[in-house]
CSV table of C-alpha atoms in Angstrom, one decimal:
chain,number,residue,atom,x,y,z
A,1,MET,CA,48.6,119.3,125.3
A,2,ALA,CA,49.8,117.6,128.3
A,3,LYS,CA,52.0,114.7,127.9
A,4,MET,CA,51.2,111.2,129.0
A,5,LYS,CA,52.9,110.2,132.1
A,6,ILE,CA,54.7,106.9,131.8
A,7,ALA,CA,56.7,104.6,134.3
A,8,VAL,CA,59.6,102.2,133.2
A,9,LEU,CA,60.2,99.4,135.0
A,10,ILE,CA,63.8,97.5,135.2
A,11,SER,CA,65.6,95.1,136.6
A,12,GLY,CA,68.8,95.1,134.7
A,13,ARG,CA,70.9,97.3,132.6
A,14,GLY,CA,68.1,99.1,130.8
A,15,SER,CA,69.1,99.7,127.5
A,16,ASN,CA,65.1,100.0,126.5
A,17,LEU,CA,64.7,102.6,129.2
A,18,GLN,CA,67.6,104.6,127.5
A,19,SER,CA,65.9,104.5,124.0
A,20,LEU,CA,62.6,105.6,126.0
A,21,ILE,CA,64.6,108.4,127.7
A,22,ASP,CA,66.0,109.4,124.1
A,23,ALA,CA,62.8,109.7,122.8
A,24,CYS,CA,61.2,111.6,125.7
A,25,ALA,CA,64.3,114.2,125.2
A,26,ASP,CA,62.3,115.4,121.9
A,27,ASP,CA,59.8,118.0,123.1
A,28,GLY,CA,57.2,116.9,120.4
A,29,PHE,CA,57.3,113.3,121.6
A,30,PRO,CA,53.6,113.0,123.6
A,31,ALA,CA,55.0,111.1,126.6
A,32,GLU,CA,57.2,111.6,129.7
A,33,ILE,CA,58.7,109.2,132.2
A,34,ALA,CA,57.2,110.1,135.7
A,35,VAL,CA,59.3,107.3,137.2
A,36,VAL,CA,61.7,104.8,137.2
A,37,ILE,CA,61.5,101.5,139.1
A,38,ALA,CA,63.6,98.5,139.7
A,39,ASN,CA,63.2,95.9,141.7
A,40,ARG,CA,66.4,95.2,142.0
A,41,PRO,CA,69.0,97.8,143.9
A,42,ASP,CA,71.7,96.9,141.7
A,43,ALA,CA,69.9,97.7,138.3
A,44,LYS,CA,72.3,99.4,136.3
A,45,GLY,CA,69.9,101.0,134.3
A,46,LEU,CA,69.1,103.3,137.6
A,47,GLN,CA,72.2,105.3,136.7
A,48,ARG,CA,70.6,106.1,133.5
A,49,ALA,CA,67.4,107.7,135.3
A,50,ASP,CA,69.9,109.8,137.4
A,51,GLU,CA,72.0,110.8,134.7
A,52,ALA,CA,68.8,112.2,132.9
A,53,GLY,CA,67.5,113.6,135.8
A,54,ILE,CA,64.2,111.2,136.4
A,55,ASP,CA,62.5,110.2,139.5
A,56,ALA,CA,64.3,106.5,140.0
A,57,LYS,CA,62.9,103.9,142.9
A,58,ILE,CA,64.1,100.7,143.9
A,59,ILE,CA,61.4,98.1,145.1
A,60,ASP,CA,63.3,95.4,146.0
A,61,HIS,CA,61.1,92.4,146.1
A,62,THR,CA,62.9,90.2,148.8
A,63,ALA,CA,62.3,93.2,151.1
A,64,PHE,CA,58.5,92.2,151.0
A,65,PRO,CA,56.7,89.3,152.8
A,66,THR,CA,54.7,88.4,150.1
A,67,ARG,CA,54.1,89.0,145.9
A,68,GLU,CA,50.9,90.7,147.0
A,69,THR,CA,52.7,93.3,149.3
A,70,PHE,CA,55.6,93.6,146.8
A,71,GLU,CA,52.9,94.5,144.0
A,72,ASP,CA,50.7,96.7,146.7
A,73,MET,CA,53.6,98.9,147.0
A,74,LEU,CA,54.6,98.7,143.1
A,75,HIS,CA,50.8,99.8,142.6
A,76,ALA,CA,51.3,102.8,144.9
A,77,THR,CA,54.4,104.0,143.6
A,78,LEU,CA,52.7,104.0,140.4
A,79,VAL,CA,49.4,105.8,141.5
A,80,THR,CA,51.3,108.5,143.6
A,81,ALA,CA,53.3,109.3,140.5
A,82,LYS,CA,49.8,109.8,138.2
A,83,VAL,CA,51.3,107.4,135.9
A,84,GLN,CA,48.8,106.3,133.0
A,85,LEU,CA,51.0,103.7,131.2
A,86,VAL,CA,53.3,101.2,132.8
A,87,CYS,CA,56.5,100.0,130.3
A,88,LEU,CA,58.1,97.0,131.3
A,89,ALA,CA,61.6,96.9,129.7
A,90,GLY,CA,63.7,93.8,130.9
A,91,PHE,CA,61.5,93.7,134.4
A,92,MET,CA,62.4,90.1,135.5
A,93,ARG,CA,59.4,89.5,137.8
A,94,LEU,CA,56.4,87.8,137.2
A,95,LEU,CA,53.1,89.9,138.0
A,96,ASN,CA,49.8,88.4,139.6
A,97,ALA,CA,46.7,88.7,138.2
A,98,GLY,CA,45.5,91.2,140.7
A,99,PHE,CA,48.2,93.6,139.3
A,100,VAL,CA,48.0,93.1,135.9
A,101,ASN,CA,44.1,93.4,135.8
A,102,ARG,CA,44.6,97.0,137.9
A,103,TRP,CA,46.7,97.8,134.7
A,104,ARG,CA,45.2,96.0,131.8
A,105,ASP,CA,45.6,98.0,129.0
A,106,ARG,CA,47.9,100.5,130.7
A,107,MET,CA,50.7,98.1,130.8
A,108,ILE,CA,53.0,97.0,127.9
A,109,ASN,CA,56.2,94.5,127.5
A,110,ILE,CA,58.5,94.0,125.1
A,111,HIS,CA,59.8,90.5,124.1
A,112,PRO,CA,62.7,89.6,122.1
A,113,SER,CA,60.9,87.3,119.4
A,114,LEU,CA,58.0,87.4,117.0
A,115,LEU,CA,55.3,86.3,119.4
A,116,PRO,CA,53.7,83.4,119.8
A,117,ALA,CA,57.1,82.1,118.9
A,118,PHE,CA,59.6,81.8,121.3
A,119,ARG,CA,57.9,82.7,124.9
A,120,GLY,CA,59.8,82.8,128.1
A,121,LEU,CA,63.7,83.2,128.7
A,122,HIS,CA,67.1,81.9,126.6
A,123,THR,CA,64.9,83.2,123.5
A,124,GLN,CA,67.7,83.7,121.1
A,125,GLU,CA,69.3,80.4,121.7
A,126,ARG,CA,66.1,78.7,121.1
A,127,ALA,CA,65.3,80.6,117.7
A,128,ILE,CA,68.9,79.6,116.5
A,129,GLU,CA,68.7,76.0,117.7
A,130,SER,CA,64.7,75.8,116.1
A,131,GLY,CA,66.4,76.7,112.5
A,132,VAL,CA,64.2,79.6,111.9
A,133,ARG,CA,65.3,82.1,109.2
A,134,TYR,CA,63.7,85.3,110.9
A,135,THR,CA,63.1,86.4,114.5
A,136,GLY,CA,62.3,89.9,115.8
A,137,CYS,CA,60.6,91.6,118.8
A,138,THR,CA,57.1,92.2,120.1
A,139,ILE,CA,55.3,94.8,122.1
A,140,HIS,CA,52.5,93.7,123.4
A,141,PHE,CA,49.8,94.7,126.4
A,142,VAL,CA,50.3,92.6,129.6
A,143,ARG,CA,48.1,89.8,130.3
A,144,GLN,CA,48.3,87.3,133.2
A,145,GLU,CA,50.1,84.5,130.9
A,146,MET,CA,53.7,85.0,130.7
A,147,ASP,CA,54.4,87.0,127.1
A,148,ASP,CA,50.9,87.0,125.9
A,149,GLY,CA,48.3,89.5,125.0
A,150,PRO,CA,47.2,91.9,122.2
A,151,ILE,CA,50.3,92.7,120.1
A,152,ILE,CA,51.0,96.4,119.4
A,153,LEU,CA,53.9,96.3,117.1
A,154,GLN,CA,56.3,93.9,115.7
A,155,ALA,CA,59.7,93.9,113.8
A,156,VAL,CA,61.7,91.5,111.9
A,157,CYS,CA,65.3,90.6,111.4
A,158,PRO,CA,67.1,87.7,109.9
A,159,ILE,CA,69.0,84.8,111.6
A,160,ARG,CA,72.0,84.1,109.7
A,161,PRO,CA,73.7,81.0,109.5
A,162,ASP,CA,76.6,81.5,111.6
A,163,ASP,CA,75.0,83.8,114.2
A,164,THR,CA,76.0,83.3,118.0
A,165,ALA,CA,72.9,83.7,120.7
A,166,ASP,CA,75.0,87.2,121.5
A,167,GLU,CA,75.2,88.2,117.8
A,168,LEU,CA,71.3,87.9,117.3
A,169,THR,CA,70.6,89.3,121.0
A,170,ALA,CA,72.3,92.7,119.9
A,171,ARG,CA,70.5,92.5,116.4
A,172,VAL,CA,67.0,92.2,118.0
A,173,LEU,CA,67.8,94.6,120.5
A,174,ASP,CA,68.6,97.4,118.0
A,175,LEU,CA,64.9,96.5,116.5
A,176,GLU,CA,63.7,97.0,120.3
A,177,HIS,CA,65.2,100.5,120.6
A,178,ARG,CA,63.2,101.3,117.4
A,179,ILE,CA,59.7,99.8,118.2
A,180,TYR,CA,59.2,100.9,122.3
A,181,PRO,CA,59.5,104.4,121.7
A,182,GLU,CA,57.1,104.1,118.7
A,183,ALA,CA,54.7,102.1,120.7
A,184,VAL,CA,54.5,104.4,123.3
A,185,ARG,CA,54.1,107.3,120.7
A,186,LEU,CA,51.2,105.4,119.3
A,187,ILE,CA,49.5,105.1,122.7
A,188,ALA,CA,49.9,108.6,123.8
A,189,ARG,CA,48.5,109.8,120.5
A,190,GLY,CA,45.4,107.7,121.4
A,191,LYS,CA,45.9,105.5,118.4
A,192,VAL,CA,45.8,102.1,119.7
A,193,ARG,CA,42.6,100.2,120.6
A,194,VAL,CA,42.4,97.1,122.3
A,195,HIS,CA,39.5,94.8,120.8
A,196,GLY,CA,39.4,91.1,121.7
A,197,ASN,CA,42.8,90.0,121.6
A,198,ARG,CA,43.8,92.2,119.2
A,199,ALA,CA,45.4,95.6,119.5
A,200,LEU,CA,44.0,97.8,116.4
A,201,ILE,CA,46.4,100.9,115.4
A,202,LYS,CA,44.1,103.6,113.7
A,203,ASP,CA,46.7,105.4,111.8
A,204,CYS,CA,47.4,102.6,109.4
A,205,GLU,CA,49.4,104.5,106.8
A,206,TRP,CA,51.9,104.9,109.8
A,207,GLN,CA,51.8,101.2,110.4
A,208,GLN,CA,51.9,100.3,106.8
A,209,ASN,CA,55.3,102.2,106.5
A,210,CYS,CA,56.7,101.1,109.7
A,211,LEU,CA,55.6,97.3,109.1
A,212,ILE,CA,57.2,97.1,105.4
A,213,ASN,CA,60.1,99.6,105.7
A,214,PRO,CA,61.9,100.9,108.6
A,215,MET,CA,61.1,98.3,111.2
A,216,ILE,CA,62.8,95.1,109.3
A,217,GLY,CA,66.5,95.4,110.4
A,218,GLY,CA,69.6,94.2,108.7
B,1,MET,CA,75.5,67.6,84.8
B,2,ALA,CA,72.6,65.5,85.1
B,3,LYS,CA,69.4,67.2,86.9
B,4,MET,CA,67.9,66.4,89.9
B,5,LYS,CA,64.6,64.4,89.1
B,6,ILE,CA,61.7,65.3,91.3
B,7,ALA,CA,58.2,64.5,92.2
B,8,VAL,CA,55.5,67.1,92.8
B,9,LEU,CA,52.7,65.9,95.1
B,10,ILE,CA,49.4,67.9,94.5
B,11,SER,CA,45.7,67.6,96.0
B,12,GLY,CA,44.2,70.9,94.1
B,13,ARG,CA,45.2,73.8,91.7
B,14,GLY,CA,49.0,73.4,92.1
B,15,SER,CA,50.0,76.9,91.9
B,16,ASN,CA,53.3,76.1,93.5
B,17,LEU,CA,53.2,73.5,91.1
B,18,GLN,CA,53.3,75.7,88.3
B,19,SER,CA,56.1,78.2,89.7
B,20,LEU,CA,58.3,74.8,89.9
B,21,ILE,CA,57.0,74.1,86.1
B,22,ASP,CA,58.1,77.6,85.4
B,23,ALA,CA,61.6,77.2,86.9
B,24,CYS,CA,62.4,74.1,85.3
B,25,ALA,CA,61.6,75.7,81.9
B,26,ASP,CA,65.0,77.6,82.3
B,27,ASP,CA,67.9,75.3,80.8
B,28,GLY,CA,70.0,76.3,83.8
B,29,PHE,CA,67.8,75.1,86.6
B,30,PRO,CA,69.6,71.9,88.1
B,31,ALA,CA,66.0,70.0,88.7
B,32,GLU,CA,63.7,68.7,86.2
B,33,ILE,CA,59.7,67.2,87.4
B,34,ALA,CA,59.9,63.7,86.4
B,35,VAL,CA,56.4,63.0,87.6
B,36,VAL,CA,53.5,65.0,88.9
B,37,ILE,CA,51.2,62.9,91.1
B,38,ALA,CA,47.7,64.1,92.7
B,39,ASN,CA,45.9,62.1,95.3
B,40,ARG,CA,42.3,63.3,94.0
B,41,PRO,CA,41.3,62.5,90.4
B,42,ASP,CA,40.0,66.2,90.2
B,43,ALA,CA,42.9,68.5,91.2
B,44,LYS,CA,43.2,71.2,88.9
B,45,GLY,CA,46.9,71.2,88.9
B,46,LEU,CA,46.9,67.8,86.8
B,47,GLN,CA,46.3,70.3,83.7
B,48,ARG,CA,49.3,72.0,84.4
B,49,ALA,CA,51.3,69.3,84.1
B,50,ASP,CA,49.4,68.0,80.8
B,51,GLU,CA,50.0,71.5,79.4
B,52,ALA,CA,53.5,71.4,80.2
B,53,GLY,CA,54.2,68.0,78.7
B,54,ILE,CA,55.1,66.2,81.9
B,55,ASP,CA,53.9,62.9,83.1
B,56,ALA,CA,51.2,63.2,85.4
B,57,LYS,CA,49.5,60.6,87.2
B,58,ILE,CA,46.2,59.8,89.8
B,59,ILE,CA,46.8,58.1,92.9
B,60,ASP,CA,43.4,58.2,94.3
B,61,HIS,CA,43.7,57.2,98.1
B,62,THR,CA,40.1,56.6,98.3
B,63,ALA,CA,41.0,53.7,95.9
B,64,PHE,CA,43.0,51.9,98.5
B,65,PRO,CA,42.2,49.6,101.1
B,66,THR,CA,44.9,51.2,103.9
B,67,ARG,CA,46.8,54.0,104.0
B,68,GLU,CA,49.7,51.8,103.5
B,69,THR,CA,48.9,50.3,100.6
B,70,PHE,CA,48.1,53.7,99.1
B,71,GLU,CA,51.5,54.7,100.2
B,72,ASP,CA,53.0,51.9,98.9
B,73,MET,CA,51.8,52.5,95.6
B,74,LEU,CA,52.9,56.2,96.0
B,75,HIS,CA,56.6,54.7,96.8
B,76,ALA,CA,56.5,52.4,94.0
B,77,THR,CA,55.3,55.0,91.2
B,78,LEU,CA,58.3,57.5,92.6
B,79,VAL,CA,61.0,54.8,92.5
B,80,THR,CA,59.8,53.9,89.0
B,81,ALA,CA,60.1,57.4,88.1
B,82,LYS,CA,63.6,57.5,89.7
B,83,VAL,CA,62.9,60.4,91.9
B,84,GLN,CA,65.4,62.0,94.1
B,85,LEU,CA,63.4,64.7,95.8
B,86,VAL,CA,59.6,64.5,96.7
B,87,CYS,CA,57.9,68.2,96.7
B,88,LEU,CA,54.6,68.5,98.6
B,89,ALA,CA,52.5,71.2,97.1
B,90,GLY,CA,49.6,71.3,98.4
B,91,PHE,CA,49.1,67.5,99.1
B,92,MET,CA,46.4,67.2,101.6
B,93,ARG,CA,47.1,63.8,102.8
B,94,LEU,CA,49.4,62.8,106.0
B,95,LEU,CA,51.7,60.5,105.4
B,96,ASN,CA,52.5,57.8,107.8
B,97,ALA,CA,55.9,57.2,109.5
B,98,GLY,CA,56.8,54.8,107.2
B,99,PHE,CA,56.7,56.5,104.3
B,100,VAL,CA,58.1,59.5,105.7
B,101,ASN,CA,61.3,57.9,107.1
B,102,ARG,CA,61.5,56.0,103.4
B,103,TRP,CA,62.2,59.4,102.1
B,104,ARG,CA,63.7,61.3,104.9
B,105,ASP,CA,65.8,64.3,104.0
B,106,ARG,CA,64.6,63.8,100.7
B,107,MET,CA,60.8,65.1,100.8
B,108,ILE,CA,60.1,69.0,101.7
B,109,ASN,CA,56.8,70.6,102.0
B,110,ILE,CA,55.7,74.2,102.0
B,111,HIS,CA,53.7,75.4,104.7
B,112,PRO,CA,52.0,79.4,104.6
B,113,SER,CA,53.1,80.7,107.9
B,114,LEU,CA,56.5,81.1,109.8
B,115,LEU,CA,56.8,77.6,111.3
B,116,PRO,CA,56.8,77.0,114.1
B,117,ALA,CA,53.8,79.4,114.5
B,118,PHE,CA,50.7,78.5,112.8
B,119,ARG,CA,50.8,75.0,112.1
B,120,GLY,CA,48.1,73.2,110.5
B,121,LEU,CA,44.8,74.5,108.4
B,122,HIS,CA,43.3,77.8,108.3
B,123,THR,CA,46.6,79.3,108.9
B,124,GLN,CA,45.6,82.8,107.5
B,125,GLU,CA,42.5,83.2,109.6
B,126,ARG,CA,44.2,82.3,112.6
B,127,ALA,CA,47.4,84.5,111.7
B,128,ILE,CA,45.3,87.7,111.5
B,129,GLU,CA,43.0,86.7,114.8
B,130,SER,CA,46.2,86.0,116.7
B,131,GLY,CA,47.3,90.1,115.8
B,132,VAL,CA,50.5,89.1,114.7
B,133,ARG,CA,51.8,91.9,112.4
B,134,TYR,CA,54.1,89.7,110.3
B,135,THR,CA,53.6,86.2,108.7
B,136,GLY,CA,55.1,84.3,105.7
B,137,CYS,CA,56.2,80.9,104.3
B,138,THR,CA,58.2,77.8,105.4
B,139,ILE,CA,59.8,75.1,102.9
B,140,HIS,CA,61.0,72.5,105.4
B,141,PHE,CA,61.7,68.6,105.3
B,142,VAL,CA,59.2,66.4,106.0
B,143,ARG,CA,59.2,65.0,109.7
B,144,GLN,CA,56.7,62.8,111.2
B,145,GLU,CA,54.5,65.7,112.8
B,146,MET,CA,52.6,67.6,110.6
B,147,ASP,CA,54.3,70.8,109.6
B,148,ASP,CA,57.5,70.3,111.4
B,149,GLY,CA,61.2,69.3,110.2
B,150,PRO,CA,64.2,71.2,109.3
B,151,ILE,CA,63.7,74.5,108.0
B,152,ILE,CA,65.2,75.3,104.6
B,153,LEU,CA,64.0,78.5,103.9
B,154,GLN,CA,61.4,81.1,104.9
B,155,ALA,CA,60.1,84.5,103.7
B,156,VAL,CA,58.3,87.5,105.3
B,157,CYS,CA,55.2,89.4,104.4
B,158,PRO,CA,53.7,91.9,106.6
B,159,ILE,CA,49.8,91.6,107.8
B,160,ARG,CA,47.9,94.6,106.9
B,161,PRO,CA,45.3,96.0,109.5
B,162,ASP,CA,42.3,95.5,107.2
B,163,ASP,CA,43.6,92.1,105.4
B,164,THR,CA,41.2,89.4,105.1
B,165,ALA,CA,42.3,86.1,104.8
B,166,ASP,CA,41.9,85.6,100.8
B,167,GLU,CA,44.1,89.1,100.6
B,168,LEU,CA,46.9,87.4,103.0
B,169,THR,CA,46.4,84.0,101.2
B,170,ALA,CA,47.5,85.5,98.1
B,171,ARG,CA,50.2,87.7,99.7
B,172,VAL,CA,52.0,84.8,101.3
B,173,LEU,CA,51.4,82.5,97.7
B,174,ASP,CA,53.4,85.2,95.9
B,175,LEU,CA,56.1,84.2,98.1
B,176,GLU,CA,55.7,80.5,98.0
B,177,HIS,CA,56.0,81.1,94.7
B,178,ARG,CA,59.4,82.6,94.9
B,179,ILE,CA,60.6,80.5,97.7
B,180,TYR,CA,59.9,76.8,96.3
B,181,PRO,CA,62.2,76.8,93.5
B,182,GLU,CA,65.0,78.4,95.4
B,183,ALA,CA,64.8,75.9,97.7
B,184,VAL,CA,64.7,73.0,95.0
B,185,ARG,CA,68.0,74.8,93.4
B,186,LEU,CA,69.7,74.9,96.4
B,187,ILE,CA,69.1,71.2,97.1
B,188,ALA,CA,69.8,69.8,93.6
B,189,ARG,CA,73.0,71.8,93.7
B,190,GLY,CA,73.8,70.1,97.0
B,191,LYS,CA,74.2,73.1,99.0
B,192,VAL,CA,71.5,71.7,101.8
B,193,ARG,CA,72.7,69.8,104.6
B,194,VAL,CA,70.8,68.3,107.6
B,195,HIS,CA,72.2,68.7,111.0
B,196,GLY,CA,70.1,67.6,113.9
B,197,ASN,CA,67.1,69.7,113.8
B,198,ARG,CA,68.2,72.4,111.4
B,199,ALA,CA,68.9,72.4,107.4
B,200,LEU,CA,72.1,74.3,107.0
B,201,ILE,CA,72.7,75.9,103.7
B,202,LYS,CA,76.3,76.1,102.5
B,203,ASP,CA,76.3,79.1,100.1
B,204,CYS,CA,75.8,81.5,103.0
B,205,GLU,CA,76.0,84.5,100.6
B,206,TRP,CA,72.8,83.3,98.9
B,207,GLN,CA,71.2,82.9,102.0
B,208,GLN,CA,71.8,86.3,103.3
B,209,ASN,CA,70.8,88.0,100.2
B,210,CYS,CA,67.7,85.9,100.0
B,211,LEU,CA,66.8,86.4,103.3
B,212,ILE,CA,67.5,90.1,103.9
B,213,ASN,CA,66.1,91.6,100.5
B,214,PRO,CA,64.0,89.7,97.6
B,215,MET,CA,62.3,87.6,100.1
B,216,ILE,CA,60.6,90.2,102.0
B,217,GLY,CA,57.5,90.4,100.3
B,218,GLY,CA,55.7,93.7,100.0
């Protein structure tokens, strides 16, 4: 069976990109990375793509006169690479409605909190400051509102009393690296269906196991 | 050592009251229920207090000309019973700032969500509709805003793909019955300190075990 072609969009070091590269290295994984795109020439994650022999492109948003022309170039690059699913992985540009709607239900994002809690930046500082005892991460389809859209997967970890933001970031990142490939796998296998504001997963057994056991991080 | 005297305030069937009654039946538990107060004469939980031989009072809010006079009666009843900690357990009356401030850091509430998510009513319906994969419950000190205030304990459970609101309510309630006595125990033992918007727990080892293992419900 043909593998689903995905794009991974990054702005920084691309640690979630690495987890997807590693997952795709398995012959049985139902997706392959067709292209990696960075909006910053200095994105460290570009090196990970190079090392894995994956086509990597820089589309520097500062080189475009408007957000729309940047997004047109992004769109053309994705279409040219025959991309079927766009994976945002630390991609730090807000996307306009036009682009978001063109990739509706075909673009996913990861956010380091249990959405709808703690949208936006400085997530772990805010989680610690708020006094919540658990946090986690969320994979969701992208909608026009930032860090909003049907939730595909979440994973949970505790916040310890003496956690620093760096420690908590590392703990959540470990979960991110586990759920991003799982979300791609489910989508590539046709298990995910969007219904209203919810993403429903067909394979309930999988989800149940995932939710209760391996995805609760220490 | 003298036990901490607590009051449990209810409006309905009082299942969390029952978990506190059961905990207090243990000689080693550091708190005792001095009085149960219901604001509704038909609150089914009153029978639980009777059966346990605990003083139970009805303070019917509809019998008072103003919210303030109702709360004055509530306050007088608590003081008379030498109450040191007020435990709201399904108490369905909003309390004014005057009363809340008199009992600041000495009044706790339980809410069936992972606050700050899903404050207010119809919690489980909204959690299911939002598509989140986990929910839980929260014990917090009471502040003037509804379902707000320093978080003492939280517990997590999954939301299953085919959950009804009733099924989810039951799963969360099971967690509630486990964390409410734990929160009272920690406070009675002097382990909880409020610092700004956060409640800090001294006994980190306890918290760590509690957070990671027994408080994640199937």
